[in-house]
XYZ file of C-alpha atoms in Angstrom:
579
model
C -24.707 -42.867 -10.399
C -26.527 -39.459 -9.817
C -24.968 -36.176 -9.226
C -25.594 -36.393 -5.484
C -23.899 -39.788 -5.291
C -20.956 -38.621 -7.248
C -20.656 -35.570 -4.880
C -20.682 -37.830 -1.830
C -18.092 -40.163 -3.203
C -15.763 -37.093 -4.165
C -16.342 -35.754 -0.669
C -15.298 -39.042 1.040
C -12.313 -39.265 -1.265
C -11.165 -35.746 -0.247
C -11.599 -36.621 3.372
C -9.399 -39.706 3.059
C -6.622 -37.639 1.300
C -6.808 -35.033 4.044
C -6.494 -37.594 6.620
C -3.466 -39.108 5.026
C -1.846 -35.644 4.598
C -2.572 -34.789 8.298
C -0.746 -38.021 9.448
C 2.245 -37.166 7.158
C 2.384 -33.547 8.446
C 2.036 -34.745 12.044
C 4.878 -37.159 11.683
C 7.338 -34.584 10.245
C 6.292 -31.882 12.531
C 6.681 -34.044 15.645
C 10.556 -33.721 15.745
C 10.241 -29.870 15.183
C 7.706 -29.496 17.847
C 9.704 -31.579 20.325
C 12.642 -29.131 19.860
C 10.455 -26.153 20.310
C 8.717 -27.672 23.456
C 11.903 -27.327 25.439
C 12.166 -23.625 24.416
C 8.544 -22.998 25.293
C 9.013 -24.776 28.670
C 11.950 -22.558 29.447
C 9.799 -19.384 28.833
C 7.024 -20.876 30.894
C 9.387 -21.486 33.696
C 10.293 -17.808 33.564
C 6.595 -16.842 33.714
C 6.006 -19.030 36.642
C 8.257 -16.983 38.760
C 5.676 -14.190 38.677
C 3.533 -14.529 41.693
C 1.455 -11.429 41.751
C -0.505 -9.242 39.366
C 1.474 -6.088 38.437
C -0.260 -3.264 36.625
C 1.922 -0.380 35.396
C 1.382 2.618 33.054
C 3.403 2.184 29.871
C 4.004 3.555 26.359
C 2.008 1.915 23.451
C 3.011 -1.727 22.974
C 5.876 -2.431 20.577
C 5.226 -3.069 16.850
C 3.461 -6.342 16.159
C 0.998 -8.254 14.010
C -1.185 -11.357 14.276
C -2.082 -10.638 17.993
C -5.643 -10.188 19.202
C -7.456 -7.072 20.198
C -10.623 -7.460 22.144
C -13.282 -5.111 23.630
C -13.898 -5.406 27.382
C -17.680 -6.422 27.770
C -18.235 -3.970 30.690
C -15.505 -1.341 30.692
C -14.253 1.165 28.086
C -11.227 -0.853 27.491
C -9.494 -2.798 24.808
C -7.395 -5.898 25.588
C -4.288 -6.585 23.459
C -2.573 -10.106 23.771
C 0.306 -11.697 22.056
C 1.485 -11.292 18.447
C 4.717 -11.394 16.586
C 7.468 -9.157 15.193
C 10.203 -9.963 12.494
C 13.314 -7.693 12.183
C 14.824 -9.422 9.089
C 16.785 -11.828 11.176
C 14.773 -12.878 14.103
C 11.138 -13.656 14.990
C 9.919 -12.481 18.253
C 6.808 -13.891 19.888
C 4.842 -12.344 22.693
C 2.365 -13.302 25.503
C 2.257 -9.898 27.169
C -1.061 -8.360 27.943
C -1.933 -4.692 27.464
C -5.084 -2.801 28.282
C -5.990 0.484 26.387
C -8.185 2.942 28.293
C -10.419 4.456 25.601
C -11.351 7.536 27.637
C -7.882 8.429 28.824
C -6.142 7.266 25.605
C -3.556 5.453 27.829
C -1.961 2.106 27.997
C -1.301 -0.262 30.991
C 0.737 -3.361 30.934
C -0.842 -6.103 33.102
C 1.510 -8.875 34.211
C -0.440 -11.917 35.458
C 1.130 -15.073 36.812
C 1.104 -18.372 34.567
C -0.122 -16.815 31.330
C -0.370 -18.752 28.100
C 2.946 -19.381 26.361
C 4.046 -16.849 23.686
C 2.079 -17.036 20.449
C 0.634 -15.385 17.397
C -2.146 -16.086 14.888
C -4.374 -17.315 17.771
C -7.977 -16.514 18.176
C -9.656 -14.600 21.033
C -13.291 -14.179 22.056
C -14.916 -12.194 24.880
C -18.028 -13.271 26.809
C -19.833 -11.316 29.559
C -19.924 -14.245 31.938
C -18.681 -13.407 35.653
C -17.950 -9.655 34.773
C -15.994 -10.754 31.543
C -13.915 -13.596 30.265
C -11.376 -13.576 27.410
C -10.993 -16.967 25.817
C -7.912 -17.879 23.791
C -7.379 -20.910 21.612
C -4.494 -22.094 19.464
C -1.918 -20.176 17.491
C 1.661 -20.761 16.824
C 5.160 -20.363 18.245
C 8.050 -20.065 15.865
C 11.852 -20.575 16.369
C 13.873 -17.331 16.108
C 15.080 -18.066 12.760
C 11.440 -18.545 11.555
C 12.002 -21.989 10.151
C 10.395 -24.242 12.844
C 6.826 -23.974 13.975
C 4.947 -25.283 16.970
C 1.079 -25.112 16.750
C -0.860 -24.935 19.919
C -4.244 -26.751 20.602
C -4.660 -25.336 24.053
C -7.567 -23.377 25.436
C -7.265 -20.610 28.026
C -9.591 -18.186 29.733
C -8.599 -14.947 31.348
C -10.985 -13.998 34.180
C -11.132 -10.174 33.746
C -12.553 -9.496 37.219
C -9.932 -11.329 39.141
C -7.130 -10.860 36.591
C -6.282 -14.672 36.660
C -5.369 -16.999 33.738
C -6.769 -20.517 33.662
C -6.008 -23.335 31.271
C -9.009 -25.361 30.379
C -8.147 -29.060 29.800
C -10.865 -30.834 27.911
C -10.368 -33.738 25.463
C -11.767 -34.006 21.952
C -10.831 -30.522 20.701
C -9.249 -29.389 17.522
C -5.737 -30.405 16.544
C -2.920 -27.818 16.878
C -3.377 -24.976 14.317
C -3.048 -21.360 13.623
C -4.835 -18.971 11.283
C -8.131 -20.483 12.350
C -11.273 -18.426 13.236
C -13.331 -18.492 16.405
C -16.585 -16.807 17.303
C -19.184 -16.895 20.192
C -22.433 -18.470 19.155
C -25.030 -18.507 21.841
C -23.191 -20.446 24.654
C -20.587 -22.023 22.410
C -17.259 -21.214 20.933
C -17.242 -22.182 17.324
C -13.989 -22.838 15.559
C -13.365 -23.343 11.880
C -10.406 -23.898 9.539
C -6.746 -22.833 9.945
C -3.606 -24.653 9.071
C -0.657 -26.611 10.431
C 2.840 -26.209 8.986
C 6.162 -27.898 9.314
C 9.420 -27.049 7.638
C 8.509 -29.263 4.583
C 4.837 -29.839 4.604
C 1.535 -28.039 5.464
C -2.089 -28.830 5.718
C -5.279 -26.568 5.678
C -8.462 -27.459 7.545
C -12.224 -26.919 6.989
C -13.379 -28.827 10.165
C -15.733 -27.309 12.652
C -15.605 -27.727 16.450
C -17.827 -26.408 19.230
C -16.862 -25.811 22.873
C -19.779 -25.523 25.301
C -19.288 -22.805 27.786
C -21.528 -24.351 30.364
C -20.308 -27.949 30.364
C -16.656 -27.189 29.269
C -16.809 -29.942 26.607
C -15.679 -30.135 23.010
C -17.542 -31.616 20.220
C -16.708 -32.026 16.401
C -19.545 -30.980 14.242
C -20.446 -32.993 11.158
C -22.582 -30.635 9.101
C -24.400 -31.908 5.987
C -24.133 -30.286 2.545
C -21.072 -28.882 0.770
C -19.115 -26.617 2.877
C -16.012 -24.244 2.368
C -12.807 -25.766 1.095
C -9.894 -25.950 3.618
C -8.585 -22.457 4.265
C -7.236 -20.124 6.904
C -7.613 -16.420 7.642
C -11.259 -16.221 6.602
C -13.995 -13.843 7.788
C -16.218 -15.648 10.507
C -19.283 -14.054 12.041
C -22.262 -15.430 13.996
C -25.829 -14.397 13.081
C -28.595 -13.352 15.627
C -30.363 -16.610 14.725
C -27.390 -18.718 15.794
C -25.866 -19.368 12.388
C -22.208 -18.892 11.230
C -21.197 -17.017 8.139
C -17.747 -17.805 6.446
C -16.227 -15.580 3.685
C -12.882 -15.765 1.832
C -9.634 -16.913 3.242
C -6.404 -18.246 1.925
C -4.868 -21.773 1.133
C -2.131 -23.102 -0.877
C -1.222 -26.442 -2.557
C 1.959 -27.858 -3.913
C 1.890 -27.983 -7.756
C 5.445 -29.453 -8.030
C 8.515 -29.938 -5.967
C 9.276 -26.798 -3.798
C 6.685 -24.797 -5.757
C 3.301 -23.858 -4.069
C 0.358 -22.083 -5.487
C -1.793 -19.905 -3.311
C -5.659 -19.473 -3.652
C -7.510 -16.434 -2.523
C -11.032 -17.568 -1.718
C -13.907 -15.324 -2.368
C -16.820 -17.632 -1.789
C -19.345 -17.324 1.016
C -21.212 -19.971 3.209
C -23.746 -20.248 5.928
C -23.565 -22.839 8.693
C -26.923 -23.299 10.338
C -28.200 -25.410 13.213
C -31.564 -27.092 13.025
C -32.731 -26.695 16.634
C -32.406 -24.679 19.760
C -28.632 -24.297 19.992
C -28.058 -27.851 21.563
C -24.955 -29.849 21.073
C -26.958 -32.581 19.376
C -28.383 -30.171 16.835
C -27.871 -31.112 13.182
C -25.826 -28.573 11.298
C -25.951 -27.901 7.642
C -23.765 -25.922 5.152
C -25.383 -23.898 2.402
C -23.772 -21.490 -0.089
C -24.536 -17.737 0.029
C -24.728 -15.525 -3.003
C -24.683 -11.938 -1.628
C -25.570 -8.858 -3.480
C -23.796 -5.564 -3.544
C -20.088 -4.856 -4.060
C -17.969 -7.651 -2.715
C -14.308 -6.955 -1.511
C -11.564 -7.449 -3.959
C -9.664 -10.643 -3.567
C -7.202 -10.594 -0.719
C -5.632 -12.290 2.251
C -4.459 -11.179 5.555
C -7.535 -9.022 6.106
C -8.780 -8.341 9.557
C -12.329 -8.775 10.791
C -14.733 -7.340 13.448
C -18.427 -7.188 14.112
C -19.936 -3.750 13.739
C -23.265 -2.206 14.737
C -26.509 -2.654 12.943
C -26.002 -6.294 12.371
C -22.961 -5.880 10.147
C -19.648 -7.623 10.069
C -16.664 -5.859 8.487
C -13.268 -6.531 7.143
C -10.394 -4.185 6.857
C -7.188 -4.032 4.784
C -5.324 -7.110 3.585
C -2.970 -7.885 0.633
C -3.259 -9.212 -2.800
C -0.027 -11.120 -3.683
C 1.093 -11.475 -7.279
C 2.889 -14.789 -6.947
C 5.608 -15.774 -9.312
C 7.764 -18.903 -8.968
C 10.676 -16.864 -7.561
C 9.042 -13.978 -5.894
C 5.828 -12.414 -4.398
C 4.866 -8.742 -4.958
C 2.000 -7.623 -2.636
C -0.630 -4.904 -3.190
C -1.757 -3.796 0.331
C -5.187 -2.243 1.274
C -6.595 0.052 3.905
C -10.247 -0.038 2.972
C -13.362 -1.247 4.794
C -16.008 -3.524 3.539
C -19.324 -4.174 5.395
C -21.517 -7.210 5.150
C -25.111 -6.684 6.026
C -26.123 -10.024 7.654
C -29.847 -9.390 7.479
C -29.825 -8.240 3.815
C -27.070 -10.605 2.571
C -25.400 -7.629 0.950
C -21.749 -6.308 0.729
C -20.878 -2.677 0.408
C -17.701 -0.597 0.753
C -17.238 1.815 3.702
C -16.779 5.391 2.296
C -15.716 8.358 4.319
C -18.271 11.240 4.424
C -15.818 13.863 5.756
C -16.310 15.896 9.005
C -19.327 18.263 9.123
C -17.146 21.340 9.515
C -15.540 20.452 6.111
C -18.916 20.110 4.589
C -19.971 23.510 5.611
C -16.849 25.101 4.326
C -17.331 23.365 1.030
C -20.857 24.585 0.873
C -19.582 28.211 1.401
C -17.001 27.664 -1.228
C -19.674 26.474 -3.723
C -21.803 29.584 -2.948
C -18.903 31.803 -3.585
C -18.187 30.086 -6.900
C -21.820 30.446 -7.883
C -21.762 34.172 -7.152
C -18.469 34.526 -9.031
C -19.866 32.604 -12.004
C -22.927 34.892 -11.992
C -20.569 37.840 -12.397
C -18.586 36.023 -15.087
C -15.431 36.156 -12.994
C -14.825 32.446 -12.541
C -14.068 29.818 -15.074
C -15.692 26.431 -14.872
C -13.497 23.651 -13.739
C -13.903 20.068 -15.016
C -15.138 17.544 -12.373
C -12.181 15.777 -10.593
C -12.393 12.069 -10.082
C -10.460 9.795 -7.787
C -6.745 10.502 -7.441
C -3.836 8.505 -6.352
C -1.865 9.836 -3.402
C 1.612 8.634 -2.860
C 2.929 8.742 0.818
C 6.312 7.950 1.922
C 7.795 7.479 5.319
C 11.535 7.516 6.003
C 12.901 5.065 8.469
C 15.902 5.750 10.609
C 18.235 3.880 8.305
C 17.134 6.094 5.432
C 14.858 3.479 3.784
C 11.888 5.174 2.044
C 8.559 3.405 2.511
C 6.261 4.299 -0.452
C 2.495 3.879 0.223
C 0.006 4.276 -2.527
C -3.707 5.238 -1.698
C -6.668 6.131 -3.854
C -8.977 8.633 -2.410
C -12.300 9.671 -3.683
C -11.189 13.300 -4.590
C -8.435 15.767 -3.897
C -8.693 18.229 -1.134
C -9.901 21.616 -2.380
C -7.172 24.298 -2.354
C -8.400 27.778 -1.377
C -6.801 31.008 -0.603
C -7.712 32.014 2.931
C -6.830 34.714 5.366
C -5.078 34.072 8.570
C -8.420 34.663 10.498
C -10.240 32.126 8.324
C -7.476 29.632 8.749
C -7.544 29.917 12.639
C -11.327 29.572 12.595
C -11.459 26.574 10.245
C -8.353 25.094 12.002
C -7.021 23.332 8.927
C -9.849 20.989 8.506
C -9.588 21.033 4.780
C -6.273 19.314 4.705
C -5.822 15.875 3.469
C -7.823 13.396 5.493
C -5.834 11.181 7.833
C -6.248 7.397 7.396
C -4.325 4.274 8.365
C -1.677 3.250 5.826
C -2.392 0.064 3.816
C -1.610 -3.067 5.772
C -2.327 -6.703 6.424
C -2.780 -8.774 9.671
C -3.790 -5.786 11.811
C -5.669 -6.212 15.099
C -9.359 -4.903 15.243
C -11.852 -4.322 17.806
C -15.235 -2.512 18.113
C -16.445 -0.697 21.129
C -19.590 1.575 21.343
C -19.853 1.493 17.469
C -16.269 2.662 17.106
C -13.711 0.589 15.180
C -10.118 0.532 16.519
C -7.249 -0.700 14.302
C -3.820 -1.469 15.789
C -0.592 -2.477 14.253
C -0.141 -4.883 11.326
C 2.463 -4.813 8.581
C 3.265 -4.024 5.036
C 6.228 -4.710 2.745
C 8.416 -2.773 0.502
C 10.490 -4.957 -1.689
C 12.124 -7.657 0.551
C 11.672 -5.486 3.724
C 8.824 -5.794 6.194
C 7.521 -2.915 8.110
C 5.719 -3.775 11.395
C 3.356 -1.047 12.909
C 2.457 0.037 16.256
C -0.026 2.821 15.442
C -3.625 2.968 16.609
C -6.560 4.470 14.626
C -10.242 4.783 15.268
C -13.327 5.515 13.251
C -16.968 6.001 14.233
C -18.795 3.370 12.176
C -22.148 5.185 12.760
C -20.985 8.392 11.201
C -18.120 7.272 8.886
C -16.737 10.758 8.906
C -13.047 10.553 9.467
C -10.289 8.493 10.956
C -8.596 9.779 14.182
C -5.030 9.065 15.022
C -4.691 7.906 18.643
C -1.122 6.690 18.461
C 1.171 7.686 15.536
C 3.612 5.384 13.811
C 7.221 6.257 14.709
C 9.540 5.671 11.745
C 12.470 5.540 14.146
C 11.076 2.359 15.722
C 11.483 0.503 12.486
C 14.360 -1.852 12.816
C 15.496 -4.052 9.871
C 18.602 -6.229 9.921
C 20.010 -7.931 6.758
C 20.540 -11.649 6.930
C 23.990 -12.783 7.980
C 25.443 -16.236 8.940
C 26.774 -14.934 12.246
C 23.437 -13.534 13.341
C 21.687 -16.873 12.584
C 24.082 -18.644 14.985
C 23.225 -16.332 17.993
C 21.393 -17.640 21.020
C 17.795 -18.465 20.130
C 16.390 -17.475 23.434
C 17.345 -13.740 22.875
C 15.102 -13.441 19.856
C 12.215 -15.477 20.969
C 11.906 -13.736 24.446
C 10.363 -10.615 22.948
C 13.192 -8.221 22.463
C 12.827 -6.080 25.520
C 16.546 -5.374 25.889
C 16.684 -4.320 22.269
C 13.890 -1.788 22.659
C 15.753 -0.155 25.657
C 18.810 0.327 23.441
C 16.678 1.789 20.728
C 15.272 4.366 23.207
C 18.707 5.449 24.346
C 19.914 5.807 20.773
C 16.817 8.032 19.990
C 17.660 10.341 22.838
C 21.123 10.777 21.611
C 19.783 11.271 18.125
C 17.783 14.203 19.211
C 20.959 16.092 20.264
C 22.954 15.190 17.295
C 20.210 16.208 14.801
C 18.532 19.356 15.905
C 15.696 20.747 13.810
C 17.090 23.749 11.721
C 15.879 25.835 8.911
C 16.726 24.549 5.384
C 19.995 25.774 3.908
C 21.102 26.450 0.302
C 22.617 23.070 0.007
C 19.246 21.234 0.069
C 17.026 24.150 -1.299
C 16.855 22.607 -4.759
C 15.965 19.204 -3.326
C 13.215 20.785 -1.364
C 11.834 22.856 -4.161
C 11.467 19.778 -6.412
C 9.810 17.720 -3.649
C 8.153 20.348 -1.544
C 4.656 19.201 -2.001
C 5.552 15.632 -1.065
C 7.229 16.720 2.185
C 4.266 18.912 3.117
C 1.886 16.044 2.411
C 3.974 13.641 4.601
C 4.311 16.162 7.456
C 0.589 16.856 7.384
C -0.166 13.182 7.347
C 1.974 12.779 10.519
C 0.695 15.897 12.447
C -3.010 15.443 11.544
C -5.521 17.746 9.790
C -5.695 20.288 12.630
C -2.076 21.371 12.423
C -1.602 24.905 11.244
C -0.056 25.388 7.772
C 2.978 27.417 8.906
C 3.941 24.697 11.441
C 3.394 21.953 8.775
C 5.713 23.718 6.434
C 8.378 24.159 9.049
C 8.264 20.411 9.932
C 8.375 19.580 6.263
C 11.506 21.577 5.779
C 13.170 19.881 8.742
C 12.308 16.449 7.416
C 13.537 17.279 4.011
C 16.876 18.400 5.317
C 17.273 15.482 7.597
C 16.585 13.123 4.811
C 18.908 14.880 2.390
C 21.778 14.752 4.871
C 21.260 11.144 5.509
C 21.213 10.442 1.766
C 24.544 12.167 0.977
């Protein structure tokens, strides 16, 4: 038997094994999903009581990950839907809808009757039809204790012009799943991969489905060639010619009882249709071997489509898996894939123009000084590791390691120079490393919202918003800062696990109001004061750390005197909490 025949036989064997596993997982998951269906139905009955659209200005959405952030096709707006939050004891799922106005830097909560049930790890895609439509497929719902899962296979569309939700009921679509990917390709939604998990078993997919946006019908594609192995969380992008690109992703397999081994995929494939984009087209997989600098292996990265025919990925985590524990190394870098050139390259910040001019003036002064023999030559400085820490309300210190291309140049400046340059030489602001963030691109600007990172056994879920102009790649801008006081973490306890499930799964609105009242009281109890002798030694040993932390929170434009004052207050507050 030739190589081709062996490959085809092996492929058919893998399909049979996958089919058997899917039936096994389906049987075991059925009981779990029946239990959760009752809970989901209860939430839907609450949503059904809403009879009119209510739009209200609001603070930024609560911390979350695995939601969707989409750019409005006609307006300067971003649309945030769903997501999840875990506080150490309970998992909260959301189906709320927020709209971010880019020009006003403001949020609006939009309550629309009969929305999709609460979910995370779904997929969203926007099409310009009828002044804009937001399509949602799949995702998962979890019990508050995070031990049972319900995987959706429903398809919804939000009509942006009329602000109405509509569930599209069409047979022949994908099975229930989360972690899949979905893109718009011509007049079709293309869905690939994902996974389905029960308390005991799981299965990863590599099937491909197409939903026709004109006929509202599903079709399962049967591409020829060798395609990607089953996986979730990959990068998926459509090409101008109507092809589909798949990169990376994650999957796991059981190597022995109760022991799973994860795989970080780094391969790349092209799914191409032979024809004019019709349903009956023949599709074929082929492997891509891109040039350039590929992303380091990771999972949990976020993806978007940028300008100039480039797709991009941001962040993620590389887990070092042991049998008893997992340690994660989180990222905050950007990698671009040039679809036309089949080439990867890392995104590198160029720095703002004002900073470049100041550096140029600094080099000219050094050159003049060197001519007079007054300045010693300094050895070139390479990349340095910056360690940032954020202190949560309970005193927990979050340590964040970042590698930047070079340290900020320290110069002695007069007060007039400082005011003129407005502190632009300070340390560059950038999002902290994270995974499972939400991305969107509008007018060539990338927006990054939320996500999570871990410190030991504790998870920190974020609610900050950053942006960067992908055309200029000069600097990140902080649109919404992370509030360390918003970080809640509860240790596991038997009594908490027995509490009413509905309280956790509903979204935690009551908890957030309690946190706000506590914060208001906290401002009175802990006024900002000057450092005293008691913590002077503590401050002197760590002053540079606190100044860096204060500057990262306040931004590069903050004046030095104010930064130092805030740093002193932070150090004092932390010291008092510690003792």
